Amino acid sequence: MAGNKGRGRAAYTFNIEAVGFSKGEKLPDVVLKPPPLFPDTDYKPVPLKTGEGEEYMLALKQELRETMKRMPYFIETPEERQDIERYSKRYM
């Protein structure tokens, strides 16, 4: 009844060869189990360097952070205040 006006025809909207399959090729099987929570770690992280040089650089970094926080140009983020003051919070 609908006629043959191009509706419902089976046509691909993208190039299948670009995805890696050719026409008539069998698609991979469906995986019915979830992936593992944590992937296997084949490569272990490199251990941190320790020594006087690294400790000195860490102390310099911490001192720089504290100095920057004490400068008059350091802007702290203001606390977010609600427009409506709650009755229950007034007496806490």
mmCIF file of N, CA, C and O in Angstrom:
data_model
loop_
_atom_site.group_PDB
_atom_site.id
_atom_site.type_symbol
_atom_site.label_atom_id
_atom_site.label_comp_id
_atom_site.label_asym_id
_atom_site.label_seq_id
_atom_site.Cartn_x
_atom_site.Cartn_y
_atom_site.Cartn_z
ATOM 1 N N MET A 1 0.799 -1.191 0.000
ATOM 2 C CA MET A 1 0.000 0.000 0.000
ATOM 3 C C MET A 1 0.850 1.265 0.000
ATOM 4 O O MET A 1 0.460 2.257 -0.566
ATOM 5 N N ALA A 2 1.979 1.199 0.689
ATOM 6 C CA ALA A 2 2.803 2.390 0.821
ATOM 7 C C ALA A 2 3.485 2.737 -0.487
ATOM 8 O O ALA A 2 3.966 3.845 -0.655
ATOM 9 N N GLY A 3 3.514 1.820 -1.386
ATOM 10 C CA GLY A 3 4.192 2.088 -2.638
ATOM 11 C C GLY A 3 5.686 1.863 -2.467
ATOM 12 O O GLY A 3 6.172 1.505 -1.409
ATOM 13 N N ASN A 4 6.411 2.111 -3.496
ATOM 14 C CA ASN A 4 7.843 1.898 -3.435
ATOM 15 C C ASN A 4 8.530 3.260 -3.569
ATOM 16 O O ASN A 4 9.070 3.597 -4.594
ATOM 17 N N LYS A 5 8.466 4.064 -2.501
ATOM 18 C CA LYS A 5 8.986 5.423 -2.556
ATOM 19 C C LYS A 5 10.306 5.571 -1.808
ATOM 20 O O LYS A 5 10.642 6.647 -1.352
ATOM 21 N N GLY A 6 11.035 4.496 -1.630
ATOM 22 C CA GLY A 6 12.341 4.602 -1.021
ATOM 23 C C GLY A 6 12.364 4.435 0.484
ATOM 24 O O GLY A 6 13.413 4.516 1.099
ATOM 25 N N ARG A 7 11.255 4.205 1.096
ATOM 26 C CA ARG A 7 11.246 4.018 2.534
ATOM 27 C C ARG A 7 11.538 2.572 2.886
ATOM 28 O O ARG A 7 11.056 1.659 2.262
ATOM 29 N N GLY A 8 12.322 2.396 3.931
ATOM 30 C CA GLY A 8 12.570 1.067 4.439
ATOM 31 C C GLY A 8 13.541 0.240 3.639
ATOM 32 O O GLY A 8 13.674 -0.953 3.866
ATOM 33 N N ARG A 9 14.241 0.800 2.729
ATOM 34 C CA ARG A 9 15.180 -0.005 1.963
ATOM 35 C C ARG A 9 16.470 -0.167 2.764
ATOM 36 O O ARG A 9 16.857 0.710 3.530
ATOM 37 N N ALA A 10 17.113 -1.278 2.576
ATOM 38 C CA ALA A 10 18.335 -1.580 3.311
ATOM 39 C C ALA A 10 19.513 -0.956 2.594
ATOM 40 O O ALA A 10 19.957 -1.435 1.557
ATOM 41 N N ALA A 11 20.007 0.128 3.130
ATOM 42 C CA ALA A 11 21.170 0.785 2.535
ATOM 43 C C ALA A 11 22.080 1.247 3.671
ATOM 44 O O ALA A 11 21.616 1.654 4.725
ATOM 45 N N TYR A 12 23.360 1.145 3.432
ATOM 46 C CA TYR A 12 24.318 1.592 4.436
ATOM 47 C C TYR A 12 24.504 3.097 4.313
ATOM 48 O O TYR A 12 24.599 3.625 3.208
ATOM 49 N N THR A 13 24.590 3.784 5.448
ATOM 50 C CA THR A 13 24.768 5.232 5.427
ATOM 51 C C THR A 13 26.232 5.617 5.516
ATOM 52 O O THR A 13 26.557 6.790 5.518
ATOM 53 N N PHE A 14 27.121 4.638 5.634
ATOM 54 C CA PHE A 14 28.551 4.916 5.693
ATOM 55 C C PHE A 14 29.290 3.846 4.905
ATOM 56 O O PHE A 14 28.724 2.823 4.534
ATOM 57 N N ASN A 15 30.551 4.064 4.675
ATOM 58 C CA ASN A 15 31.362 3.147 3.895
ATOM 59 C C ASN A 15 31.834 2.007 4.810
ATOM 60 O O ASN A 15 32.570 2.243 5.766
ATOM 61 N N ILE A 16 31.415 0.791 4.529
ATOM 62 C CA ILE A 16 31.773 -0.358 5.366
ATOM 63 C C ILE A 16 33.261 -0.663 5.263
ATOM 64 O O ILE A 16 33.888 -1.065 6.238
ATOM 65 N N GLU A 17 33.857 -0.430 4.105
ATOM 66 C CA GLU A 17 35.279 -0.709 3.935
ATOM 67 C C GLU A 17 36.134 0.184 4.835
ATOM 68 O O GLU A 17 37.212 -0.204 5.270
ATOM 69 N N ALA A 18 35.649 1.395 5.126
ATOM 70 C CA ALA A 18 36.397 2.310 6.000
ATOM 71 C C ALA A 18 36.452 1.782 7.427
ATOM 72 O O ALA A 18 37.386 2.061 8.163
ATOM 73 N N VAL A 19 35.457 1.018 7.827
ATOM 74 C CA VAL A 19 35.429 0.442 9.171
ATOM 75 C C VAL A 19 36.341 -0.773 9.265
ATOM 76 O O VAL A 19 36.841 -1.104 10.324
ATOM 77 N N GLY A 20 36.566 -1.446 8.165
ATOM 78 C CA GLY A 20 37.449 -2.599 8.161
ATOM 79 C C GLY A 20 36.787 -3.884 7.735
ATOM 80 O O GLY A 20 37.370 -4.961 7.855
ATOM 81 N N PHE A 21 35.566 -3.816 7.243
ATOM 82 C CA PHE A 21 34.857 -5.000 6.767
ATOM 83 C C PHE A 21 34.540 -4.820 5.296
ATOM 84 O O PHE A 21 34.353 -3.717 4.807
ATOM 85 N N SER A 22 34.448 -5.944 4.614
ATOM 86 C CA SER A 22 34.032 -5.881 3.214
ATOM 87 C C SER A 22 32.646 -6.502 3.109
ATOM 88 O O SER A 22 32.180 -7.187 4.016
ATOM 89 N N LYS A 23 31.966 -6.261 1.995
ATOM 90 C CA LYS A 23 30.607 -6.776 1.828
ATOM 91 C C LYS A 23 30.623 -8.292 1.840
ATOM 92 O O LYS A 23 31.467 -8.923 1.229
ATOM 93 N N GLY A 24 29.676 -8.874 2.576
ATOM 94 C CA GLY A 24 29.557 -10.314 2.651
ATOM 95 C C GLY A 24 30.464 -10.948 3.693
ATOM 96 O O GLY A 24 30.380 -12.149 3.929
ATOM 97 N N GLU A 25 31.326 -10.189 4.318
ATOM 98 C CA GLU A 25 32.229 -10.742 5.332
ATOM 99 C C GLU A 25 31.471 -10.930 6.636
ATOM 100 O O GLU A 25 30.597 -10.133 6.993
ATOM 101 N N LYS A 26 31.817 -11.975 7.375
ATOM 102 C CA LYS A 26 31.147 -12.268 8.625
ATOM 103 C C LYS A 26 31.628 -11.288 9.688
ATOM 104 O O LYS A 26 32.820 -11.049 9.852
ATOM 105 N N LEU A 27 30.681 -10.725 10.408
ATOM 106 C CA LEU A 27 31.014 -9.778 11.479
ATOM 107 C C LEU A 27 31.517 -10.534 12.706
ATOM 108 O O LEU A 27 31.225 -11.720 12.880
ATOM 109 N N PRO A 28 32.270 -9.887 13.584
ATOM 110 C CA PRO A 28 32.768 -10.570 14.776
ATOM 111 C C PRO A 28 31.624 -10.997 15.690
ATOM 112 O O PRO A 28 30.535 -10.419 15.670
ATOM 113 N N ASP A 29 31.884 -12.029 16.497
ATOM 114 C CA ASP A 29 30.862 -12.552 17.403
ATOM 115 C C ASP A 29 30.511 -11.518 18.469
ATOM 116 O O ASP A 29 31.311 -10.668 18.838
ATOM 117 N N VAL A 30 29.301 -11.635 18.984
ATOM 118 C CA VAL A 30 28.821 -10.735 20.019
ATOM 119 C C VAL A 30 29.412 -11.171 21.352
ATOM 120 O O VAL A 30 29.411 -12.351 21.698
ATOM 121 N N VAL A 31 29.908 -10.209 22.127
ATOM 122 C CA VAL A 31 30.469 -10.494 23.446
ATOM 123 C C VAL A 31 29.362 -10.307 24.470
ATOM 124 O O VAL A 31 28.757 -9.241 24.560
ATOM 125 N N LEU A 32 29.080 -11.352 25.248
ATOM 126 C CA LEU A 32 27.977 -11.309 26.190
ATOM 127 C C LEU A 32 28.425 -11.122 27.633
ATOM 128 O O LEU A 32 27.617 -11.235 28.537
ATOM 129 N N LYS A 33 29.690 -10.851 27.863
ATOM 130 C CA LYS A 33 30.148 -10.617 29.233
ATOM 131 C C LYS A 33 30.792 -9.238 29.299
ATOM 132 O O LYS A 33 31.306 -8.728 28.306
ATOM 133 N N PRO A 34 30.755 -8.602 30.460
ATOM 134 C CA PRO A 34 31.332 -7.259 30.572
ATOM 135 C C PRO A 34 32.850 -7.310 30.521
ATOM 136 O O PRO A 34 33.461 -8.343 30.804
ATOM 137 N N PRO A 35 33.460 -6.206 30.157
ATOM 138 C CA PRO A 35 34.928 -6.178 30.145
ATOM 139 C C PRO A 35 35.470 -6.234 31.570
ATOM 140 O O PRO A 35 34.751 -5.944 32.530
ATOM 141 N N PRO A 36 36.714 -6.595 31.752
ATOM 142 C CA PRO A 36 37.266 -6.645 33.107
ATOM 143 C C PRO A 36 37.280 -5.247 33.726
ATOM 144 O O PRO A 36 37.417 -4.240 33.027
ATOM 145 N N LEU A 37 37.136 -5.204 35.059
ATOM 146 C CA LEU A 37 37.099 -3.914 35.740
ATOM 147 C C LEU A 37 38.413 -3.167 35.597
ATOM 148 O O LEU A 37 38.436 -1.964 35.375
ATOM 149 N N PHE A 38 39.520 -3.863 35.765
ATOM 150 C CA PHE A 38 40.828 -3.238 35.667
ATOM 151 C C PHE A 38 41.634 -3.991 34.619
ATOM 152 O O PHE A 38 41.783 -5.198 34.690
ATOM 153 N N PRO A 39 42.168 -3.284 33.653
ATOM 154 C CA PRO A 39 42.960 -3.978 32.633
ATOM 155 C C PRO A 39 44.276 -4.485 33.209
ATOM 156 O O PRO A 39 44.759 -3.995 34.228
ATOM 157 N N ASP A 40 44.839 -5.482 32.566
ATOM 158 C CA ASP A 40 46.123 -6.007 33.005
ATOM 159 C C ASP A 40 47.193 -4.942 32.817
ATOM 160 O O ASP A 40 47.227 -4.249 31.796
ATOM 161 N N THR A 41 48.060 -4.831 33.799
ATOM 162 C CA THR A 41 49.151 -3.859 33.687
ATOM 163 C C THR A 41 50.405 -4.601 33.267
ATOM 164 O O THR A 41 51.055 -5.264 34.065
ATOM 165 N N ASP A 42 50.710 -4.499 32.011
ATOM 166 C CA ASP A 42 51.910 -5.140 31.494
ATOM 167 C C ASP A 42 53.154 -4.347 31.864
ATOM 168 O O ASP A 42 54.228 -4.906 32.052
ATOM 169 N N TYR A 43 53.003 -3.032 31.950
ATOM 170 C CA TYR A 43 54.141 -2.172 32.266
ATOM 171 C C TYR A 43 53.957 -1.581 33.656
ATOM 172 O O TYR A 43 52.936 -0.971 33.944
ATOM 173 N N LYS A 44 54.940 -1.764 34.490
ATOM 174 C CA LYS A 44 54.863 -1.219 35.843
ATOM 175 C C LYS A 44 55.400 0.208 35.835
ATOM 176 O O LYS A 44 56.277 0.548 35.060
ATOM 177 N N PRO A 45 54.870 1.078 36.730
ATOM 178 C CA PRO A 45 55.364 2.452 36.754
ATOM 179 C C PRO A 45 56.810 2.513 37.224
ATOM 180 O O PRO A 45 57.266 1.686 38.011
ATOM 181 N N VAL A 46 57.499 3.506 36.742
ATOM 182 C CA VAL A 46 58.893 3.699 37.108
ATOM 183 C C VAL A 46 58.936 4.212 38.545
ATOM 184 O O VAL A 46 58.173 5.100 38.914
ATOM 185 N N PRO A 47 59.803 3.669 39.393
ATOM 186 C CA PRO A 47 59.860 4.163 40.766
ATOM 187 C C PRO A 47 60.340 5.610 40.817
ATOM 188 O O PRO A 47 61.117 6.059 39.959
ATOM 189 N N LEU A 48 59.852 6.355 41.816
ATOM 190 C CA LEU A 48 60.241 7.744 41.963
ATOM 191 C C LEU A 48 61.705 7.853 42.352
ATOM 192 O O LEU A 48 62.230 7.020 43.085
ATOM 193 N N LYS A 49 62.346 8.900 41.859
ATOM 194 C CA LYS A 49 63.737 9.121 42.215
ATOM 195 C C LYS A 49 63.797 9.667 43.631
ATOM 196 O O LYS A 49 62.998 10.508 44.025
ATOM 197 N N THR A 50 64.740 9.188 44.387
ATOM 198 C CA THR A 50 64.934 9.690 45.740
ATOM 199 C C THR A 50 66.369 10.131 45.889
ATOM 200 O O THR A 50 67.275 9.586 45.269
ATOM 201 N N GLY A 51 66.563 11.113 46.711
ATOM 202 C CA GLY A 51 67.906 11.619 46.938
ATOM 203 C C GLY A 51 67.837 13.061 47.394
ATOM 204 O O GLY A 51 66.763 13.663 47.529
ATOM 205 N N GLU A 52 68.998 13.630 47.626
ATOM 206 C CA GLU A 52 69.055 15.000 48.125
ATOM 207 C C GLU A 52 68.541 15.996 47.096
ATOM 208 O O GLU A 52 67.855 16.960 47.433
ATOM 209 N N GLY A 53 68.857 15.796 45.839
ATOM 210 C CA GLY A 53 68.417 16.717 44.788
ATOM 211 C C GLY A 53 66.909 16.769 44.659
ATOM 212 O O GLY A 53 66.320 17.853 44.553
ATOM 213 N N GLU A 54 66.266 15.611 44.694
ATOM 214 C CA GLU A 54 64.808 15.553 44.568
ATOM 215 C C GLU A 54 64.134 16.143 45.799
ATOM 216 O O GLU A 54 63.124 16.835 45.695
ATOM 217 N N GLU A 55 64.689 15.874 46.995
ATOM 218 C CA GLU A 55 64.109 16.438 48.220
ATOM 219 C C GLU A 55 64.255 17.958 48.231
ATOM 220 O O GLU A 55 63.362 18.676 48.680
ATOM 221 N N TYR A 56 65.375 18.468 47.729
ATOM 222 C CA TYR A 56 65.598 19.909 47.654
ATOM 223 C C TYR A 56 64.591 20.560 46.705
ATOM 224 O O TYR A 56 64.009 21.599 47.015
ATOM 225 N N MET A 57 64.361 19.927 45.550
ATOM 226 C CA MET A 57 63.401 20.476 44.590
ATOM 227 C C MET A 57 61.982 20.451 45.154
ATOM 228 O O MET A 57 61.200 21.383 44.946
ATOM 229 N N LEU A 58 61.633 19.399 45.903
ATOM 230 C CA LEU A 58 60.317 19.322 46.532
ATOM 231 C C LEU A 58 60.155 20.423 47.566
ATOM 232 O O LEU A 58 59.107 21.069 47.643
ATOM 233 N N ALA A 59 61.194 20.669 48.371
ATOM 234 C CA ALA A 59 61.127 21.736 49.370
ATOM 235 C C ALA A 59 60.991 23.098 48.693
ATOM 236 O O ALA A 59 60.218 23.950 49.155
ATOM 237 N N LEU A 60 61.714 23.315 47.591
ATOM 238 C CA LEU A 60 61.591 24.582 46.855
ATOM 239 C C LEU A 60 60.185 24.770 46.299
ATOM 240 O O LEU A 60 59.620 25.869 46.351
ATOM 241 N N LYS A 61 59.612 23.701 45.791
ATOM 242 C CA LYS A 61 58.263 23.770 45.230
ATOM 243 C C LYS A 61 57.245 24.118 46.308
ATOM 244 O O LYS A 61 56.375 24.970 46.103
ATOM 245 N N GLN A 62 57.363 23.485 47.471
ATOM 246 C CA GLN A 62 56.438 23.769 48.561
ATOM 247 C C GLN A 62 56.607 25.204 49.066
ATOM 248 O O GLN A 62 55.628 25.894 49.367
ATOM 249 N N GLU A 63 57.846 25.664 49.142
ATOM 250 C CA GLU A 63 58.100 27.033 49.582
ATOM 251 C C GLU A 63 57.527 28.038 48.581
ATOM 252 O O GLU A 63 56.958 29.062 48.974
ATOM 253 N N LEU A 64 57.654 27.757 47.295
ATOM 254 C CA LEU A 64 57.097 28.640 46.273
ATOM 255 C C LEU A 64 55.581 28.712 46.384
ATOM 256 O O LEU A 64 54.987 29.799 46.286
ATOM 257 N N ARG A 65 54.933 27.588 46.611
ATOM 258 C CA ARG A 65 53.470 27.581 46.765
ATOM 259 C C ARG A 65 53.045 28.431 47.949
ATOM 260 O O ARG A 65 52.106 29.216 47.855
ATOM 261 N N GLU A 66 53.723 28.254 49.090
ATOM 262 C CA GLU A 66 53.370 29.032 50.278
ATOM 263 C C GLU A 66 53.618 30.516 50.051
ATOM 264 O O GLU A 66 52.824 31.361 50.473
ATOM 265 N N THR A 67 54.697 30.866 49.381
ATOM 266 C CA THR A 67 55.001 32.268 49.098
ATOM 267 C C THR A 67 53.940 32.870 48.194
ATOM 268 O O THR A 67 53.498 34.004 48.414
ATOM 269 N N MET A 68 53.514 32.122 47.183
ATOM 270 C CA MET A 68 52.492 32.625 46.263
ATOM 271 C C MET A 68 51.164 32.843 46.989
ATOM 272 O O MET A 68 50.446 33.797 46.703
ATOM 273 N N LYS A 69 50.844 31.992 47.959
ATOM 274 C CA LYS A 69 49.586 32.142 48.698
ATOM 275 C C LYS A 69 49.624 33.351 49.624
ATOM 276 O O LYS A 69 48.593 33.931 49.943
ATOM 277 N N ARG A 70 50.829 33.733 50.093
ATOM 278 C CA ARG A 70 50.951 34.875 50.999
ATOM 279 C C ARG A 70 51.031 36.203 50.265
ATOM 280 O O ARG A 70 50.945 37.254 50.887
ATOM 281 N N MET A 71 51.172 36.195 48.955
ATOM 282 C CA MET A 71 51.292 37.445 48.197
ATOM 283 C C MET A 71 49.944 38.170 48.161
ATOM 284 O O MET A 71 48.890 37.534 48.225
ATOM 285 N N PRO A 72 49.977 39.502 48.053
ATOM 286 C CA PRO A 72 48.706 40.249 48.038
ATOM 287 C C PRO A 72 47.903 40.030 46.760
ATOM 288 O O PRO A 72 46.720 40.338 46.716
ATOM 289 N N TYR A 73 48.513 39.506 45.732
ATOM 290 C CA TYR A 73 47.807 39.305 44.469
ATOM 291 C C TYR A 73 47.114 37.952 44.387
ATOM 292 O O TYR A 73 46.462 37.659 43.401
ATOM 293 N N PHE A 74 47.275 37.121 45.410
ATOM 294 C CA PHE A 74 46.650 35.794 45.420
ATOM 295 C C PHE A 74 45.157 35.957 45.674
ATOM 296 O O PHE A 74 44.735 36.557 46.659
ATOM 297 N N ILE A 75 44.344 35.455 44.777
ATOM 298 C CA ILE A 75 42.892 35.592 44.888
ATOM 299 C C ILE A 75 42.315 34.237 45.261
ATOM 300 O O ILE A 75 42.464 33.262 44.535
ATOM 301 N N GLU A 76 41.654 34.202 46.394
ATOM 302 C CA GLU A 76 40.995 32.967 46.819
ATOM 303 C C GLU A 76 39.594 32.936 46.244
ATOM 304 O O GLU A 76 38.968 33.974 46.044
ATOM 305 N N THR A 77 39.105 31.749 45.994
ATOM 306 C CA THR A 77 37.745 31.625 45.482
ATOM 307 C C THR A 77 36.770 31.916 46.620
ATOM 308 O O THR A 77 36.910 31.364 47.715
ATOM 309 N N PRO A 78 35.811 32.776 46.381
ATOM 310 C CA PRO A 78 34.852 33.086 47.452
ATOM 311 C C PRO A 78 33.935 31.902 47.723
ATOM 312 O O PRO A 78 33.678 31.075 46.847
ATOM 313 N N GLU A 79 33.459 31.841 48.942
ATOM 314 C CA GLU A 79 32.537 30.764 49.309
ATOM 315 C C GLU A 79 31.223 30.982 48.574
ATOM 316 O O GLU A 79 30.753 32.109 48.446
ATOM 317 N N GLU A 80 30.649 29.905 48.119
ATOM 318 C CA GLU A 80 29.365 30.001 47.425
ATOM 319 C C GLU A 80 28.262 30.147 48.467
ATOM 320 O O GLU A 80 28.074 29.284 49.323
ATOM 321 N N ARG A 81 27.582 31.269 48.399
ATOM 322 C CA ARG A 81 26.488 31.507 49.328
ATOM 323 C C ARG A 81 25.179 31.376 48.590
ATOM 324 O O ARG A 81 25.033 31.830 47.452
ATOM 325 N N GLN A 82 24.233 30.776 49.247
ATOM 326 C CA GLN A 82 22.917 30.627 48.636
ATOM 327 C C GLN A 82 22.140 31.918 48.804
ATOM 328 O O GLN A 82 22.344 32.685 49.748
ATOM 329 N N ASP A 83 21.253 32.186 47.875
ATOM 330 C CA ASP A 83 20.436 33.394 47.944
ATOM 331 C C ASP A 83 19.413 33.309 49.073
ATOM 332 O O ASP A 83 19.039 34.323 49.657
ATOM 333 N N ILE A 84 19.003 32.098 49.373
ATOM 334 C CA ILE A 84 17.985 31.904 50.395
ATOM 335 C C ILE A 84 18.650 31.343 51.644
ATOM 336 O O ILE A 84 19.338 30.325 51.594
ATOM 337 N N GLU A 85 18.439 32.026 52.783
ATOM 338 C CA GLU A 85 18.986 31.527 54.036
ATOM 339 C C GLU A 85 17.978 30.549 54.640
ATOM 340 O O GLU A 85 16.814 30.882 54.852
ATOM 341 N N ARG A 86 18.456 29.351 54.889
ATOM 342 C CA ARG A 86 17.571 28.327 55.433
ATOM 343 C C ARG A 86 17.420 28.505 56.947
ATOM 344 O O ARG A 86 18.370 28.822 57.653
ATOM 345 N N TYR A 87 16.212 28.304 57.435
ATOM 346 C CA TYR A 87 15.932 28.434 58.859
ATOM 347 C C TYR A 87 16.726 27.414 59.660
ATOM 348 O O TYR A 87 17.246 27.734 60.731
ATOM 349 N N SER A 88 16.861 26.192 59.128
ATOM 350 C CA SER A 88 17.555 25.143 59.854
ATOM 351 C C SER A 88 19.048 25.423 59.956
ATOM 352 O O SER A 88 19.708 25.034 60.912
ATOM 353 N N LYS A 89 19.635 26.126 58.981
ATOM 354 C CA LYS A 89 21.070 26.422 59.008
ATOM 355 C C LYS A 89 21.388 27.614 59.917
ATOM 356 O O LYS A 89 22.510 27.785 60.351
ATOM 357 N N ARG A 90 20.405 28.431 60.203
ATOM 358 C CA ARG A 90 20.635 29.617 61.021
ATOM 359 C C ARG A 90 21.060 29.247 62.436
ATOM 360 O O ARG A 90 21.883 29.910 63.046
ATOM 361 N N TYR A 91 20.498 28.173 62.963
ATOM 362 C CA TYR A 91 20.735 27.797 64.362
ATOM 363 C C TYR A 91 21.668 26.614 64.517
ATOM 364 O O TYR A 91 21.706 25.984 65.558
ATOM 365 N N MET A 92 22.437 26.297 63.497
ATOM 366 C CA MET A 92 23.388 25.191 63.602
ATOM 367 C C MET A 92 24.674 25.655 64.264
ATOM 368 O O MET A 92 25.152 26.694 64.076
#
